Tab-separated table of N, CA and C in Angstrom:
chain	number	residue	atom	x	y	z
A	47	MET	N	-105.472	34.381	164.728
A	47	MET	CA	-106.514	33.362	164.754
A	47	MET	C	-105.830	32.013	164.533
A	48	ASN	N	-106.201	31.038	165.350
A	48	ASN	CA	-105.558	29.736	165.207
A	48	ASN	C	-106.137	28.944	164.033
A	49	GLN	N	-105.463	27.877	163.687
A	49	GLN	CA	-105.822	27.072	162.518
A	49	GLN	C	-107.249	26.536	162.600
A	50	SER	N	-107.668	26.084	163.773
A	50	SER	CA	-109.026	25.537	163.919
A	50	SER	C	-110.088	26.592	163.640
A	51	MET	N	-109.871	27.792	164.122
A	51	MET	CA	-110.857	28.845	163.908
A	51	MET	C	-110.839	29.305	162.450
A	52	ASN	N	-109.673	29.319	161.832
A	52	ASN	CA	-109.604	29.605	160.389
A	52	ASN	C	-110.388	28.560	159.613
A	53	GLN	N	-110.207	27.314	159.987
A	53	GLN	CA	-110.901	26.210	159.323
A	53	GLN	C	-112.415	26.358	159.497
A	54	LEU	N	-112.862	26.661	160.708
A	54	LEU	CA	-114.300	26.849	160.939
A	54	LEU	C	-114.830	28.035	160.148
A	55	ASN	N	-114.070	29.117	160.073
A	55	ASN	CA	-114.521	30.267	159.299
A	55	ASN	C	-114.629	29.934	157.814
A	56	GLU	N	-113.727	29.123	157.299
A	56	GLU	CA	-113.839	28.681	155.909
A	56	GLU	C	-115.103	27.852	155.702
A	57	LEU	N	-115.408	26.992	156.665
A	57	LEU	CA	-116.633	26.182	156.567
A	57	LEU	C	-117.876	27.065	156.673
A	58	ILE	N	-117.813	28.089	157.498
A	58	ILE	CA	-118.928	29.036	157.596
A	58	ILE	C	-119.153	29.696	156.235
A	59	GLU	N	-118.089	30.138	155.597
A	59	GLU	CA	-118.209	30.808	154.300
A	59	GLU	C	-118.806	29.873	153.239
A	60	ILE	N	-118.329	28.645	153.193
A	60	ILE	CA	-118.829	27.677	152.211
A	60	ILE	C	-120.301	27.366	152.476
A	61	THR	N	-120.641	27.215	153.745
A	61	THR	CA	-122.029	26.924	154.100
A	61	THR	C	-122.918	28.126	153.809
A	62	ARG	N	-122.406	29.328	154.047
A	62	ARG	CA	-123.165	30.542	153.745
A	62	ARG	C	-123.434	30.648	152.239
A	63	ASP	N	-122.459	30.231	151.429
A	63	ASP	CA	-122.697	30.183	149.982
A	63	ASP	C	-123.950	29.366	149.688
A	64	GLY	N	-124.031	28.195	150.286
A	64	GLY	CA	-125.189	27.329	150.070
A	64	GLY	C	-126.471	27.967	150.572
A	65	GLN	N	-126.415	28.559	151.744
A	65	GLN	CA	-127.587	29.211	152.320
A	65	GLN	C	-128.110	30.310	151.393
A	66	ARG	N	-127.214	31.158	150.944
A	66	ARG	CA	-127.617	32.264	150.075
A	66	ARG	C	-128.134	31.765	148.731
A	67	PHE	N	-127.492	30.730	148.204
A	67	PHE	CA	-127.896	30.169	146.920
A	67	PHE	C	-129.299	29.567	147.031
A	68	TYR	N	-129.564	28.844	148.108
A	68	TYR	CA	-130.906	28.285	148.304
A	68	TYR	C	-131.953	29.384	148.422
A	69	GLN	N	-131.639	30.425	149.164
A	69	GLN	CA	-132.589	31.528	149.315
A	69	GLN	C	-132.874	32.171	147.962
A	70	HIS	N	-131.831	32.397	147.186
A	70	HIS	CA	-131.994	32.979	145.861
A	70	HIS	C	-132.816	32.056	144.964
A	71	ALA	N	-132.467	30.779	144.956
A	71	ALA	CA	-133.163	29.817	144.099
A	71	ALA	C	-134.634	29.704	144.487
A	72	ALA	N	-134.937	29.766	145.776
A	72	ALA	CA	-136.337	29.684	146.223
A	72	ALA	C	-137.148	30.835	145.647
A	73	ASP	N	-136.524	31.975	145.472
A	73	ASP	CA	-137.206	33.129	144.888
A	73	ASP	C	-137.330	33.025	143.371
A	74	GLU	N	-136.473	32.236	142.751
A	74	GLU	CA	-136.415	32.159	141.294
A	74	GLU	C	-137.256	31.038	140.689
A	75	VAL	N	-137.337	29.892	141.366
A	75	VAL	CA	-138.038	28.749	140.766
A	75	VAL	C	-139.550	28.949	140.831
A	76	LYS	N	-140.226	28.300	139.915
A	76	LYS	CA	-141.684	28.421	139.839
A	76	LYS	C	-142.395	27.330	140.642
A	77	ASP	N	-141.773	26.179	140.750
A	77	ASP	CA	-142.351	25.012	141.426
A	77	ASP	C	-142.441	25.278	142.931
A	78	VAL	N	-143.654	25.232	143.470
A	78	VAL	CA	-143.884	25.536	144.882
A	78	VAL	C	-143.191	24.517	145.788
A	79	GLU	N	-143.172	23.255	145.392
A	79	GLU	CA	-142.481	22.242	146.200
A	79	GLU	C	-140.985	22.532	146.270
A	80	LEU	N	-140.404	22.945	145.157
A	80	LEU	CA	-138.987	23.311	145.161
A	80	LEU	C	-138.755	24.531	146.045
A	81	GLN	N	-139.650	25.492	145.984
A	81	GLN	CA	-139.511	26.665	146.835
A	81	GLN	C	-139.449	26.265	148.306
A	82	HIS	N	-140.352	25.370	148.706
A	82	HIS	CA	-140.375	24.914	150.102
A	82	HIS	C	-139.110	24.138	150.457
A	83	LEU	N	-138.693	23.254	149.567
A	83	LEU	CA	-137.480	22.477	149.810
A	83	LEU	C	-136.269	23.396	149.940
A	84	PHE	N	-136.150	24.333	149.033
A	84	PHE	CA	-134.999	25.235	149.057
A	84	PHE	C	-135.000	26.091	150.326
A	85	ARG	N	-136.156	26.516	150.761
A	85	ARG	CA	-136.223	27.294	152.013
A	85	ARG	C	-135.845	26.425	153.216
A	86	ASP	N	-136.299	25.160	153.201
A	86	ASP	CA	-135.926	24.234	154.283
A	86	ASP	C	-134.418	24.021	154.328
A	87	LEU	N	-133.818	23.833	153.163
A	87	LEU	CA	-132.381	23.584	153.117
A	87	LEU	C	-131.581	24.845	153.447
A	88	ALA	N	-132.100	26.010	153.095
A	88	ALA	CA	-131.460	27.263	153.505
A	88	ALA	C	-131.494	27.385	155.026
A	89	GLN	N	-132.603	27.001	155.625
A	89	GLN	CA	-132.715	27.048	157.091
A	89	GLN	C	-131.747	26.066	157.746
A	90	ALA	N	-131.586	24.897	157.155
A	90	ALA	CA	-130.614	23.928	157.677
A	90	ALA	C	-129.206	24.513	157.655
A	91	LYS	N	-128.892	25.224	156.589
A	91	LYS	CA	-127.576	25.859	156.484
A	91	LYS	C	-127.435	26.965	157.542
A	92	THR	N	-128.492	27.718	157.773
A	92	THR	CA	-128.464	28.773	158.794
A	92	THR	C	-128.137	28.177	160.157
A	93	GLN	N	-128.741	27.058	160.492
A	93	GLN	CA	-128.494	26.411	161.780
A	93	GLN	C	-127.049	25.934	161.907
A	94	ILE	N	-126.503	25.410	160.819
A	94	ILE	CA	-125.109	24.955	160.838
A	94	ILE	C	-124.177	26.153	160.995
A	95	ILE	N	-124.453	27.223	160.266
A	95	ILE	CA	-123.646	28.443	160.384
A	95	ILE	C	-123.669	28.950	161.826
A	96	GLN	N	-124.841	28.937	162.435
A	96	GLN	CA	-124.951	29.408	163.816
A	96	GLN	C	-124.120	28.552	164.762
A	97	ALA	N	-124.173	27.236	164.588
A	97	ALA	CA	-123.405	26.342	165.464
A	97	ALA	C	-121.906	26.584	165.323
A	98	LEU	N	-121.447	26.727	164.092
A	98	LEU	CA	-120.025	26.980	163.867
A	98	LEU	C	-119.623	28.363	164.382
A	99	SER	N	-120.487	29.344	164.178
A	99	SER	CA	-120.202	30.711	164.627
A	99	SER	C	-120.091	30.791	166.143
A	100	VAL	N	-120.923	30.058	166.848
A	100	VAL	CA	-120.851	30.039	168.313
A	100	VAL	C	-119.493	29.506	168.758
A	101	LYS	N	-119.041	28.442	168.103
A	101	LYS	CA	-117.736	27.863	168.460
A	101	LYS	C	-116.615	28.873	168.217
A	102	VAL	N	-116.657	29.558	167.089
A	102	VAL	CA	-115.632	30.560	166.789
A	102	VAL	C	-115.698	31.692	167.824
A	103	ALA	N	-116.879	32.149	168.127
A	103	ALA	CA	-117.038	33.255	169.083
A	103	ALA	C	-116.593	32.862	170.493
A	104	THR	N	-116.852	31.622	170.892
A	104	THR	CA	-116.422	31.197	172.229
A	104	THR	C	-114.904	31.075	172.324
A	105	SER	N	-114.243	31.054	171.185
A	105	SER	CA	-112.777	31.057	171.161
A	105	SER	C	-112.239	32.489	171.051
A	106	HIS	N	-113.127	33.452	171.288
A	106	HIS	CA	-112.778	34.875	171.265
A	106	HIS	C	-112.263	35.335	169.905
A	107	GLU	N	-112.846	34.768	168.862
A	107	GLU	CA	-112.527	35.141	167.482
A	107	GLU	C	-113.809	35.650	166.827
A	108	HIS	N	-113.683	36.238	165.645
A	108	HIS	CA	-114.837	36.752	164.924
A	108	HIS	C	-115.272	35.758	163.854
A	109	PRO	N	-116.514	35.290	163.942
A	109	PRO	CA	-117.015	34.396	162.895
A	109	PRO	C	-117.100	35.127	161.552
A	110	SER	N	-116.796	34.421	160.505
A	110	SER	CA	-116.868	34.985	159.157
A	110	SER	C	-118.292	35.425	158.840
A	111	GLN	N	-118.410	36.543	158.158
A	111	GLN	CA	-119.724	37.072	157.787
A	111	GLN	C	-120.004	36.956	156.295
A	112	GLY	N	-119.026	36.531	155.526
A	112	GLY	CA	-119.176	36.493	154.079
A	112	GLY	C	-119.241	35.090	153.520
A	113	GLY	N	-119.233	35.055	152.195
A	113	GLY	CA	-119.193	33.792	151.474
A	113	GLY	C	-117.926	33.754	150.639
A	114	THR	N	-117.954	32.959	149.578
A	114	THR	CA	-116.784	32.821	148.722
A	114	THR	C	-117.096	33.278	147.302
A	115	LEU	N	-116.063	33.605	146.577
A	115	LEU	CA	-116.218	33.962	145.174
A	115	LEU	C	-116.730	32.770	144.372
A	116	THR	N	-116.243	31.592	144.680
A	116	THR	CA	-116.689	30.383	143.981
A	116	THR	C	-118.192	30.183	144.156
A	117	GLY	N	-118.686	30.400	145.354
A	117	GLY	CA	-120.117	30.256	145.598
A	117	GLY	C	-120.935	31.239	144.788
A	118	ARG	N	-120.467	32.455	144.726
A	118	ARG	CA	-121.169	33.485	143.942
A	118	ARG	C	-121.154	33.149	142.453
A	119	MET	N	-120.027	32.638	141.973
A	119	MET	CA	-119.923	32.266	140.566
A	119	MET	C	-120.870	31.107	140.226
A	120	ARG	N	-120.992	30.153	141.140
A	120	ARG	CA	-121.906	29.026	140.910
A	120	ARG	C	-123.347	29.532	140.800
A	121	GLU	N	-123.697	30.475	141.648
A	121	GLU	CA	-125.043	31.059	141.608
A	121	GLU	C	-125.278	31.792	140.290
A	122	LEU	N	-124.303	32.569	139.845
A	122	LEU	CA	-124.426	33.284	138.572
A	122	LEU	C	-124.538	32.310	137.397
A	123	TYR	N	-123.787	31.233	137.457
A	123	TYR	CA	-123.843	30.213	136.408
A	123	TYR	C	-125.247	29.602	136.347
A	124	ALA	N	-125.815	29.287	137.500
A	124	ALA	CA	-127.167	28.725	137.533
A	124	ALA	C	-128.178	29.719	136.978
A	125	ASN	N	-128.012	30.992	137.306
A	125	ASN	CA	-128.919	32.017	136.771
A	125	ASN	C	-128.858	32.042	135.250
A	126	THR	N	-127.650	31.984	134.723
A	126	THR	CA	-127.478	31.999	133.261
A	126	THR	C	-128.092	30.759	132.638
A	127	ARG	N	-127.789	29.596	133.200
A	127	ARG	CA	-128.354	28.344	132.665
A	127	ARG	C	-129.870	28.346	132.717
A	128	SER	N	-130.433	28.931	133.768
A	128	SER	CA	-131.886	28.920	133.918
A	128	SER	C	-132.571	29.753	132.839
A	129	ARG	N	-131.866	30.721	132.311
A	129	ARG	CA	-132.449	31.593	131.290
A	129	ARG	C	-132.406	30.970	129.893
A	130	ILE	N	-131.516	29.996	129.700
A	130	ILE	CA	-131.399	29.403	128.364
A	130	ILE	C	-131.852	27.945	128.313
A	131	GLY	N	-132.254	27.389	129.432
A	131	GLY	CA	-132.655	25.981	129.451
A	131	GLY	C	-133.776	25.755	130.436
A	132	ASP	N	-133.816	24.544	130.957
A	132	ASP	CA	-134.805	24.162	131.964
A	132	ASP	C	-134.514	24.952	133.245
A	133	HIS	N	-135.364	25.903	133.511
A	133	HIS	CA	-135.181	26.845	134.613
A	133	HIS	C	-134.916	26.135	135.947
A	134	ASP	N	-135.853	25.304	136.381
A	134	ASP	CA	-135.735	24.672	137.691
A	134	ASP	C	-134.585	23.673	137.735
A	135	ARG	N	-134.381	22.951	136.644
A	135	ARG	CA	-133.315	21.950	136.606
A	135	ARG	C	-131.944	22.595	136.781
A	136	ALA	N	-131.749	23.774	136.238
A	136	ALA	CA	-130.471	24.466	136.382
A	136	ALA	C	-130.151	24.703	137.857
A	137	TYR	N	-131.152	25.109	138.612
A	137	TYR	CA	-130.940	25.335	140.040
A	137	TYR	C	-130.727	24.027	140.788
A	138	VAL	N	-131.517	23.021	140.473
A	138	VAL	CA	-131.365	21.722	141.132
A	138	VAL	C	-129.956	21.178	140.900
A	139	ASP	N	-129.496	21.206	139.662
A	139	ASP	CA	-128.167	20.685	139.334
A	139	ASP	C	-127.071	21.411	140.107
A	140	GLN	N	-127.120	22.727	140.103
A	140	GLN	CA	-126.064	23.496	140.755
A	140	GLN	C	-126.155	23.417	142.282
A	141	LEU	N	-127.357	23.329	142.810
A	141	LEU	CA	-127.490	23.197	144.257
A	141	LEU	C	-127.029	21.824	144.735
A	142	GLU	N	-127.256	20.807	143.932
A	142	GLU	CA	-126.748	19.476	144.302
A	142	GLU	C	-125.233	19.513	144.338
A	143	GLN	N	-124.615	20.169	143.374
A	143	GLN	CA	-123.157	20.287	143.358
A	143	GLN	C	-122.667	21.116	144.541
A	144	THR	N	-123.396	22.147	144.888
A	144	THR	CA	-123.047	22.956	146.059
A	144	THR	C	-123.090	22.100	147.317
A	145	GLU	N	-124.135	21.281	147.452
A	145	GLU	CA	-124.241	20.374	148.607
A	145	GLU	C	-123.047	19.419	148.654
A	146	ALA	N	-122.679	18.873	147.499
A	146	ALA	CA	-121.539	17.953	147.450
A	146	ALA	C	-120.258	18.662	147.894
A	147	ASN	N	-120.080	19.901	147.463
A	147	ASN	CA	-118.886	20.668	147.840
A	147	ASN	C	-118.853	20.954	149.338
A	148	ILE	N	-119.991	21.320	149.894
A	148	ILE	CA	-120.055	21.592	151.334
A	148	ILE	C	-119.734	20.320	152.114
A	149	LEU	N	-120.368	19.230	151.736
A	149	LEU	CA	-120.147	17.961	152.423
A	149	LEU	C	-118.675	17.553	152.341
A	150	HIS	N	-118.101	17.680	151.173
A	150	HIS	CA	-116.687	17.326	150.975
A	150	HIS	C	-115.788	18.184	151.865
A	151	ALA	N	-116.065	19.471	151.942
A	151	ALA	CA	-115.260	20.371	152.774
A	151	ALA	C	-115.331	19.969	154.249
A	152	PHE	N	-116.519	19.627	154.718
A	152	PHE	CA	-116.679	19.221	156.118
A	152	PHE	C	-115.986	17.887	156.371
A	153	GLU	N	-116.136	16.941	155.460
A	153	GLU	CA	-115.491	15.640	155.641
A	153	GLU	C	-113.967	15.778	155.662
A	154	ASN	N	-113.430	16.635	154.807
A	154	ASN	CA	-111.980	16.871	154.815
A	154	ASN	C	-111.534	17.539	156.105
A	155	ALA	N	-112.343	18.447	156.616
A	155	ALA	CA	-111.978	19.186	157.822
A	155	ALA	C	-111.945	18.288	159.060
A	156	VAL	N	-112.788	17.276	159.099
A	156	VAL	CA	-112.848	16.397	160.272
A	156	VAL	C	-111.498	15.754	160.541
A	157	GLY	N	-110.837	15.290	159.502
A	157	GLY	CA	-109.563	14.606	159.681
A	157	GLY	C	-108.456	15.484	160.227
A	158	ASP	N	-108.515	16.765	159.941
A	158	ASP	CA	-107.468	17.696	160.363
A	158	ASP	C	-107.802	18.435	161.656
A	159	ALA	N	-109.000	18.279	162.135
A	159	ALA	CA	-109.494	19.122	163.225
A	159	ALA	C	-109.005	18.662	164.599
A	160	GLU	N	-108.921	19.637	165.484
A	160	GLU	CA	-108.654	19.357	166.888
A	160	GLU	C	-109.880	18.645	167.474
A	161	PRO	N	-109.717	17.920	168.577
A	161	PRO	CA	-110.823	17.105	169.108
A	161	PRO	C	-112.132	17.863	169.343
A	162	ASP	N	-112.082	19.078	169.889
A	162	ASP	CA	-113.321	19.804	170.151
A	162	ASP	C	-114.012	20.228	168.856
A	163	VAL	N	-113.234	20.605	167.854
A	163	VAL	CA	-113.803	20.970	166.559
A	163	VAL	C	-114.321	19.715	165.856
A	164	ARG	N	-113.574	18.622	165.954
A	164	ARG	CA	-114.003	17.361	165.355
A	164	ARG	C	-115.365	16.929	165.929
A	165	ALA	N	-115.540	17.114	167.229
A	165	ALA	CA	-116.814	16.755	167.860
A	165	ALA	C	-117.956	17.603	167.300
A	166	LEU	N	-117.717	18.886	167.118
A	166	LEU	CA	-118.734	19.771	166.546
A	166	LEU	C	-119.063	19.349	165.116
A	167	LEU	N	-118.040	19.088	164.327
A	167	LEU	CA	-118.265	18.689	162.934
A	167	LEU	C	-119.004	17.358	162.858
A	168	ALA	N	-118.727	16.464	163.795
A	168	ALA	CA	-119.414	15.175	163.816
A	168	ALA	C	-120.915	15.346	164.069
A	169	ILE	N	-121.274	16.370	164.787
A	169	ILE	CA	-122.700	16.663	165.025
A	169	ILE	C	-123.342	17.213	163.754
A	170	GLU	N	-122.621	18.047	163.031
A	170	GLU	CA	-123.178	18.706	161.848
A	170	GLU	C	-123.150	17.827	160.595
A	171	LEU	N	-122.214	16.902	160.509
A	171	LEU	CA	-122.086	16.086	159.297
A	171	LEU	C	-123.340	15.302	158.920
A	172	PRO	N	-124.036	14.661	159.858
A	172	PRO	CA	-125.256	13.943	159.452
A	172	PRO	C	-126.312	14.864	158.824
A	173	LYS	N	-126.404	16.095	159.307
A	173	LYS	CA	-127.339	17.054	158.730
A	173	LYS	C	-126.951	17.358	157.283
A	174	LEU	N	-125.656	17.547	157.073
A	174	LEU	CA	-125.168	17.836	155.721
A	174	LEU	C	-125.367	16.653	154.783
A	175	ARG	N	-125.152	15.466	155.302
A	175	ARG	CA	-125.361	14.269	154.468
A	175	ARG	C	-126.832	14.142	154.071
A	176	THR	N	-127.718	14.452	154.986
A	176	THR	CA	-129.148	14.406	154.691
A	176	THR	C	-129.512	15.437	153.623
A	177	CYS	N	-129.001	16.647	153.753
A	177	CYS	CA	-129.270	17.693	152.751
A	177	CYS	C	-128.755	17.263	151.382
A	178	HIS	N	-127.538	16.739	151.351
A	178	HIS	CA	-126.968	16.310	150.069
A	178	HIS	C	-127.790	15.184	149.466
A	179	GLU	N	-128.201	14.248	150.280
A	179	GLU	CA	-128.987	13.120	149.773
A	179	GLU	C	-130.323	13.594	149.209
A	180	ARG	N	-130.959	14.536	149.866
A	180	ARG	CA	-132.227	15.071	149.349
A	180	ARG	C	-132.035	15.693	147.973
A	181	MET	N	-130.963	16.465	147.817
A	181	MET	CA	-130.716	17.110	146.526
A	181	MET	C	-130.262	16.100	145.468
A	182	ARG	N	-129.479	15.109	145.870
A	182	ARG	CA	-129.034	14.094	144.929
A	182	ARG	C	-130.230	13.321	144.377
A	183	GLN	N	-131.146	12.935	145.264
A	183	GLN	CA	-132.347	12.218	144.837
A	183	GLN	C	-133.208	13.088	143.932
A	184	LEU	N	-133.343	14.344	144.259
A	184	LEU	CA	-134.121	15.261	143.443
A	184	LEU	C	-133.504	15.404	142.051
A	185	LYS	N	-132.202	15.552	142.010
A	185	LYS	CA	-131.501	15.679	140.737
A	185	LYS	C	-131.718	14.430	139.886
A	186	GLU	N	-131.567	13.261	140.480
A	186	GLU	CA	-131.770	12.009	139.749
A	186	GLU	C	-133.204	11.877	139.247
A	187	ALA	N	-134.150	12.306	140.031
A	187	ALA	CA	-135.565	12.208	139.639
A	187	ALA	C	-135.910	13.129	138.480
A	188	ARG	N	-135.162	14.217	138.336
A	188	ARG	CA	-135.440	15.189	137.293
A	188	ARG	C	-134.670	14.936	136.012
A	189	HIS	N	-133.812	13.937	135.994
A	189	HIS	CA	-133.032	13.646	134.782
A	189	HIS	C	-133.616	12.497	134.012
């Protein structure tokens, strides 16, 4: 597998972490508005994963199907925090950090990417920035 496809698979895994975390958090939080927001953001991640997976598949490679250990640990940490503190705030805080990590990974990848991959990432980056901004604003409003 070439470097570009490895890079895309890493981004798929990081984005899948966010998708799974949002889905889990939507099931855990009590606030109906948060449930809707988390489901919307999980869907946004699904669309990004699909776009990246298509690119990997068209290069005759296998798109990653998993996530990362770091993503799973962040989810477990939020679960623990939610049990000993402000339930919804624990998820908001950790999901905002997850968004920041995803955005950072994509921004770093753009500089190293081949032109066709860079073009794909340029399409997805505004979506990621919007997701991060929504969570950042939510986090600030809850503090």
